[in-house]
Amino acid sequence: MTALIDMASWVLLAGGAVFSVIGGIGILRMPDFYTRMHAASITDTAGMALMLAGLMLQAGLTLVTAKLVFIMVFLIITSPTATHALARAALHDGVHPQLDHDRRRHKEIEP
């Protein structure tokens, strides 16, 4: 039984790591601020939840698991809220999303 829990834990930890790496790649590959922020926030929240779930399986039913649950709830609430606040602040500051027709017009102008 412990081997099954260990295997499930490592699958969750590896899945969380993959999500986090994909988010990092998304930050580098996306064209504008809003798509980069979206890629980072979605994969950050998913990666964090998977990693904390894997750690909870490793900890068993202990006080550590309760603390990890509180950390997960806190991060699930604050991460999307912070992303939303950052997007609103950027829009208020004048950073506009790059639209598809903007890219086409930019390519037509340049040789």
mmCIF file with all atom_site columns, C-alpha atoms in Angstrom, residues 4-109:
data_model
loop_
_atom_site.group_PDB
_atom_site.id
_atom_site.type_symbol
_atom_site.label_atom_id
_atom_site.label_alt_id
_atom_site.label_comp_id
_atom_site.label_asym_id
_atom_site.label_entity_id
_atom_site.label_seq_id
_atom_site.pdbx_PDB_ins_code
_atom_site.Cartn_x
_atom_site.Cartn_y
_atom_site.Cartn_z
_atom_site.occupancy
_atom_site.B_iso_or_equiv
_atom_site.pdbx_formal_charge
_atom_site.auth_seq_id
_atom_site.auth_comp_id
_atom_site.auth_asym_id
_atom_site.auth_atom_id
_atom_site.pdbx_PDB_model_num
ATOM 1   C CA . LEU A 1 4   ? 1.110  2.764  -4.282  1.00 0.00 ? 4   LEU A CA 1
ATOM 2   C CA . ILE A 1 5   ? 0.922  5.972  -2.221  1.00 0.00 ? 5   ILE A CA 1
ATOM 3   C CA . ASP A 1 6   ? 4.567  6.737  -2.999  1.00 0.00 ? 6   ASP A CA 1
ATOM 4   C CA . MET A 1 7   ? 3.972  6.186  -6.712  1.00 0.00 ? 7   MET A CA 1
ATOM 5   C CA . ALA A 1 8   ? 0.874  8.407  -6.727  1.00 0.00 ? 8   ALA A CA 1
ATOM 6   C CA . SER A 1 9   ? 2.787  11.041 -4.793  1.00 0.00 ? 9   SER A CA 1
ATOM 7   C CA . TRP A 1 10  ? 5.656  11.062 -7.257  1.00 0.00 ? 10  TRP A CA 1
ATOM 8   C CA . VAL A 1 11  ? 3.251  11.228 -10.204 1.00 0.00 ? 11  VAL A CA 1
ATOM 9   C CA . LEU A 1 12  ? 1.595  14.295 -8.652  1.00 0.00 ? 12  LEU A CA 1
ATOM 10  C CA . LEU A 1 13  ? 4.952  15.908 -7.873  1.00 0.00 ? 13  LEU A CA 1
ATOM 11  C CA . ALA A 1 14  ? 6.231  15.253 -11.395 1.00 0.00 ? 14  ALA A CA 1
ATOM 12  C CA . GLY A 1 15  ? 2.978  16.572 -12.894 1.00 0.00 ? 15  GLY A CA 1
ATOM 13  C CA . GLY A 1 16  ? 3.296  19.740 -10.838 1.00 0.00 ? 16  GLY A CA 1
ATOM 14  C CA . ALA A 1 17  ? 6.876  20.177 -11.970 1.00 0.00 ? 17  ALA A CA 1
ATOM 15  C CA . VAL A 1 18  ? 5.851  19.718 -15.617 1.00 0.00 ? 18  VAL A CA 1
ATOM 16  C CA . PHE A 1 19  ? 3.115  22.339 -15.251 1.00 0.00 ? 19  PHE A CA 1
ATOM 17  C CA . SER A 1 20  ? 5.589  24.767 -13.702 1.00 0.00 ? 20  SER A CA 1
ATOM 18  C CA . VAL A 1 21  ? 8.134  24.239 -16.487 1.00 0.00 ? 21  VAL A CA 1
ATOM 19  C CA . ILE A 1 22  ? 5.439  24.675 -19.129 1.00 0.00 ? 22  ILE A CA 1
ATOM 20  C CA . GLY A 1 23  ? 4.457  27.946 -17.438 1.00 0.00 ? 23  GLY A CA 1
ATOM 21  C CA . GLY A 1 24  ? 8.050  29.132 -17.590 1.00 0.00 ? 24  GLY A CA 1
ATOM 22  C CA . ILE A 1 25  ? 8.246  28.274 -21.272 1.00 0.00 ? 25  ILE A CA 1
ATOM 23  C CA . GLY A 1 26  ? 4.917  30.054 -21.823 1.00 0.00 ? 26  GLY A CA 1
ATOM 24  C CA . ILE A 1 27  ? 6.336  33.219 -20.271 1.00 0.00 ? 27  ILE A CA 1
ATOM 25  C CA . LEU A 1 28  ? 9.178  33.136 -22.790 1.00 0.00 ? 28  LEU A CA 1
ATOM 26  C CA . ARG A 1 29  ? 7.122  32.165 -25.851 1.00 0.00 ? 29  ARG A CA 1
ATOM 27  C CA . MET A 1 30  ? 3.977  34.279 -25.608 1.00 0.00 ? 30  MET A CA 1
ATOM 28  C CA . PRO A 1 31  ? 3.830  37.539 -27.565 1.00 0.00 ? 31  PRO A CA 1
ATOM 29  C CA . ASP A 1 32  ? 2.425  40.103 -25.123 1.00 0.00 ? 32  ASP A CA 1
ATOM 30  C CA . PHE A 1 33  ? 2.015  40.858 -21.432 1.00 0.00 ? 33  PHE A CA 1
ATOM 31  C CA . TYR A 1 34  ? -1.499 39.487 -21.004 1.00 0.00 ? 34  TYR A CA 1
ATOM 32  C CA . THR A 1 35  ? -0.879 36.123 -22.656 1.00 0.00 ? 35  THR A CA 1
ATOM 33  C CA . ARG A 1 36  ? 2.348  35.718 -20.672 1.00 0.00 ? 36  ARG A CA 1
ATOM 34  C CA . MET A 1 37  ? 0.514  36.520 -17.465 1.00 0.00 ? 37  MET A CA 1
ATOM 35  C CA . HIS A 1 38  ? -2.258 34.052 -18.357 1.00 0.00 ? 38  HIS A CA 1
ATOM 36  C CA . ALA A 1 39  ? 0.216  31.264 -19.099 1.00 0.00 ? 39  ALA A CA 1
ATOM 37  C CA . ALA A 1 40  ? 2.063  31.894 -15.864 1.00 0.00 ? 40  ALA A CA 1
ATOM 38  C CA . SER A 1 41  ? -0.977 32.124 -13.618 1.00 0.00 ? 41  SER A CA 1
ATOM 39  C CA . ILE A 1 42  ? -2.815 29.053 -14.892 1.00 0.00 ? 42  ILE A CA 1
ATOM 40  C CA . THR A 1 43  ? 0.188  26.760 -14.840 1.00 0.00 ? 43  THR A CA 1
ATOM 41  C CA . ASP A 1 44  ? 1.425  28.208 -11.543 1.00 0.00 ? 44  ASP A CA 1
ATOM 42  C CA . THR A 1 45  ? -1.854 27.423 -9.791  1.00 0.00 ? 45  THR A CA 1
ATOM 43  C CA . ALA A 1 46  ? -2.158 23.961 -11.326 1.00 0.00 ? 46  ALA A CA 1
ATOM 44  C CA . GLY A 1 47  ? 1.483  23.096 -10.633 1.00 0.00 ? 47  GLY A CA 1
ATOM 45  C CA . MET A 1 48  ? 1.233  24.282 -7.041  1.00 0.00 ? 48  MET A CA 1
ATOM 46  C CA . ALA A 1 49  ? -1.942 22.268 -6.420  1.00 0.00 ? 49  ALA A CA 1
ATOM 47  C CA . LEU A 1 50  ? -0.425 19.092 -7.854  1.00 0.00 ? 50  LEU A CA 1
ATOM 48  C CA . MET A 1 51  ? 2.820  19.473 -5.908  1.00 0.00 ? 51  MET A CA 1
ATOM 49  C CA . LEU A 1 52  ? 1.040  20.163 -2.636  1.00 0.00 ? 52  LEU A CA 1
ATOM 50  C CA . ALA A 1 53  ? -1.260 17.182 -3.217  1.00 0.00 ? 53  ALA A CA 1
ATOM 51  C CA . GLY A 1 54  ? 1.809  14.996 -3.729  1.00 0.00 ? 54  GLY A CA 1
ATOM 52  C CA . LEU A 1 55  ? 3.343  16.334 -0.525  1.00 0.00 ? 55  LEU A CA 1
ATOM 53  C CA . MET A 1 56  ? 0.086  15.655 1.326   1.00 0.00 ? 56  MET A CA 1
ATOM 54  C CA . LEU A 1 57  ? 0.207  12.025 0.229   1.00 0.00 ? 57  LEU A CA 1
ATOM 55  C CA . GLN A 1 58  ? 3.779  11.778 1.486   1.00 0.00 ? 58  GLN A CA 1
ATOM 56  C CA . ALA A 1 59  ? 2.891  13.338 4.854   1.00 0.00 ? 59  ALA A CA 1
ATOM 57  C CA . GLY A 1 60  ? -0.115 11.123 5.585   1.00 0.00 ? 60  GLY A CA 1
ATOM 58  C CA . LEU A 1 61  ? -2.802 12.242 8.031   1.00 0.00 ? 61  LEU A CA 1
ATOM 59  C CA . THR A 1 62  ? -0.692 14.525 10.222  1.00 0.00 ? 62  THR A CA 1
ATOM 60  C CA . LEU A 1 63  ? -0.490 18.156 11.231  1.00 0.00 ? 63  LEU A CA 1
ATOM 61  C CA . VAL A 1 64  ? 1.767  18.716 8.223   1.00 0.00 ? 64  VAL A CA 1
ATOM 62  C CA . THR A 1 65  ? -1.110 17.765 5.911   1.00 0.00 ? 65  THR A CA 1
ATOM 63  C CA . ALA A 1 66  ? -3.406 20.263 7.631   1.00 0.00 ? 66  ALA A CA 1
ATOM 64  C CA . LYS A 1 67  ? -0.798 22.989 7.154   1.00 0.00 ? 67  LYS A CA 1
ATOM 65  C CA . LEU A 1 68  ? -0.412 22.042 3.493   1.00 0.00 ? 68  LEU A CA 1
ATOM 66  C CA . VAL A 1 69  ? -4.198 22.270 3.042   1.00 0.00 ? 69  VAL A CA 1
ATOM 67  C CA . PHE A 1 70  ? -4.176 25.784 4.501   1.00 0.00 ? 70  PHE A CA 1
ATOM 68  C CA . ILE A 1 71  ? -1.289 26.761 2.217   1.00 0.00 ? 71  ILE A CA 1
ATOM 69  C CA . MET A 1 72  ? -3.127 25.339 -0.807  1.00 0.00 ? 72  MET A CA 1
ATOM 70  C CA . VAL A 1 73  ? -6.365 27.166 0.000   1.00 0.00 ? 73  VAL A CA 1
ATOM 71  C CA . PHE A 1 74  ? -4.467 30.412 0.559   1.00 0.00 ? 74  PHE A CA 1
ATOM 72  C CA . LEU A 1 75  ? -2.599 30.109 -2.751  1.00 0.00 ? 75  LEU A CA 1
ATOM 73  C CA . ILE A 1 76  ? -5.697 29.050 -4.716  1.00 0.00 ? 76  ILE A CA 1
ATOM 74  C CA . ILE A 1 77  ? -7.438 32.204 -3.498  1.00 0.00 ? 77  ILE A CA 1
ATOM 75  C CA . THR A 1 78  ? -4.548 34.673 -3.742  1.00 0.00 ? 78  THR A CA 1
ATOM 76  C CA . SER A 1 79  ? -2.868 33.628 -6.991  1.00 0.00 ? 79  SER A CA 1
ATOM 77  C CA . PRO A 1 80  ? -5.820 34.339 -9.337  1.00 0.00 ? 80  PRO A CA 1
ATOM 78  C CA . THR A 1 81  ? -6.665 37.462 -7.324  1.00 0.00 ? 81  THR A CA 1
ATOM 79  C CA . ALA A 1 82  ? -3.138 38.808 -7.719  1.00 0.00 ? 82  ALA A CA 1
ATOM 80  C CA . THR A 1 83  ? -3.163 38.010 -11.439 1.00 0.00 ? 83  THR A CA 1
ATOM 81  C CA . HIS A 1 84  ? -6.460 39.838 -11.869 1.00 0.00 ? 84  HIS A CA 1
ATOM 82  C CA . ALA A 1 85  ? -5.164 42.864 -9.944  1.00 0.00 ? 85  ALA A CA 1
ATOM 83  C CA . LEU A 1 86  ? -1.994 42.904 -12.039 1.00 0.00 ? 86  LEU A CA 1
ATOM 84  C CA . ALA A 1 87  ? -3.993 42.754 -15.284 1.00 0.00 ? 87  ALA A CA 1
ATOM 85  C CA . ARG A 1 88  ? -6.294 45.584 -14.183 1.00 0.00 ? 88  ARG A CA 1
ATOM 86  C CA . ALA A 1 89  ? -3.330 47.712 -13.138 1.00 0.00 ? 89  ALA A CA 1
ATOM 87  C CA . ALA A 1 90  ? -1.618 47.122 -16.475 1.00 0.00 ? 90  ALA A CA 1
ATOM 88  C CA . LEU A 1 91  ? -4.773 48.014 -18.409 1.00 0.00 ? 91  LEU A CA 1
ATOM 89  C CA . HIS A 1 92  ? -5.254 51.120 -16.279 1.00 0.00 ? 92  HIS A CA 1
ATOM 90  C CA . ASP A 1 93  ? -1.638 52.093 -16.961 1.00 0.00 ? 93  ASP A CA 1
ATOM 91  C CA . GLY A 1 94  ? -2.208 51.890 -20.717 1.00 0.00 ? 94  GLY A CA 1
ATOM 92  C CA . VAL A 1 95  ? -0.834 48.447 -21.615 1.00 0.00 ? 95  VAL A CA 1
ATOM 93  C CA . HIS A 1 96  ? -3.297 47.152 -24.198 1.00 0.00 ? 96  HIS A CA 1
ATOM 94  C CA . PRO A 1 97  ? -3.613 43.541 -25.367 1.00 0.00 ? 97  PRO A CA 1
ATOM 95  C CA . GLN A 1 98  ? -2.029 42.684 -28.691 1.00 0.00 ? 98  GLN A CA 1
ATOM 96  C CA . LEU A 1 99  ? -4.785 41.695 -31.076 1.00 0.00 ? 99  LEU A CA 1
ATOM 97  C CA . ASP A 1 100 ? -4.451 39.437 -34.123 1.00 0.00 ? 100 ASP A CA 1
ATOM 98  C CA . HIS A 1 101 ? -5.172 42.223 -36.604 1.00 0.00 ? 101 HIS A CA 1
ATOM 99  C CA . ASP A 1 102 ? -2.398 44.307 -34.959 1.00 0.00 ? 102 ASP A CA 1
ATOM 100 C CA . ARG A 1 103 ? 0.139  41.594 -35.758 1.00 0.00 ? 103 ARG A CA 1
ATOM 101 C CA . ARG A 1 104 ? -1.041 41.281 -39.360 1.00 0.00 ? 104 ARG A CA 1
ATOM 102 C CA . ARG A 1 105 ? -0.893 45.038 -39.900 1.00 0.00 ? 105 ARG A CA 1
ATOM 103 C CA . HIS A 1 106 ? 2.588  45.149 -38.329 1.00 0.00 ? 106 HIS A CA 1
ATOM 104 C CA . LYS A 1 107 ? 3.815  42.405 -40.679 1.00 0.00 ? 107 LYS A CA 1
ATOM 105 C CA . GLU A 1 108 ? 2.384  44.203 -43.729 1.00 0.00 ? 108 GLU A CA 1
ATOM 106 C CA . ILE A 1 109 ? 4.268  47.379 -42.873 1.00 0.00 ? 109 ILE A CA 1
#
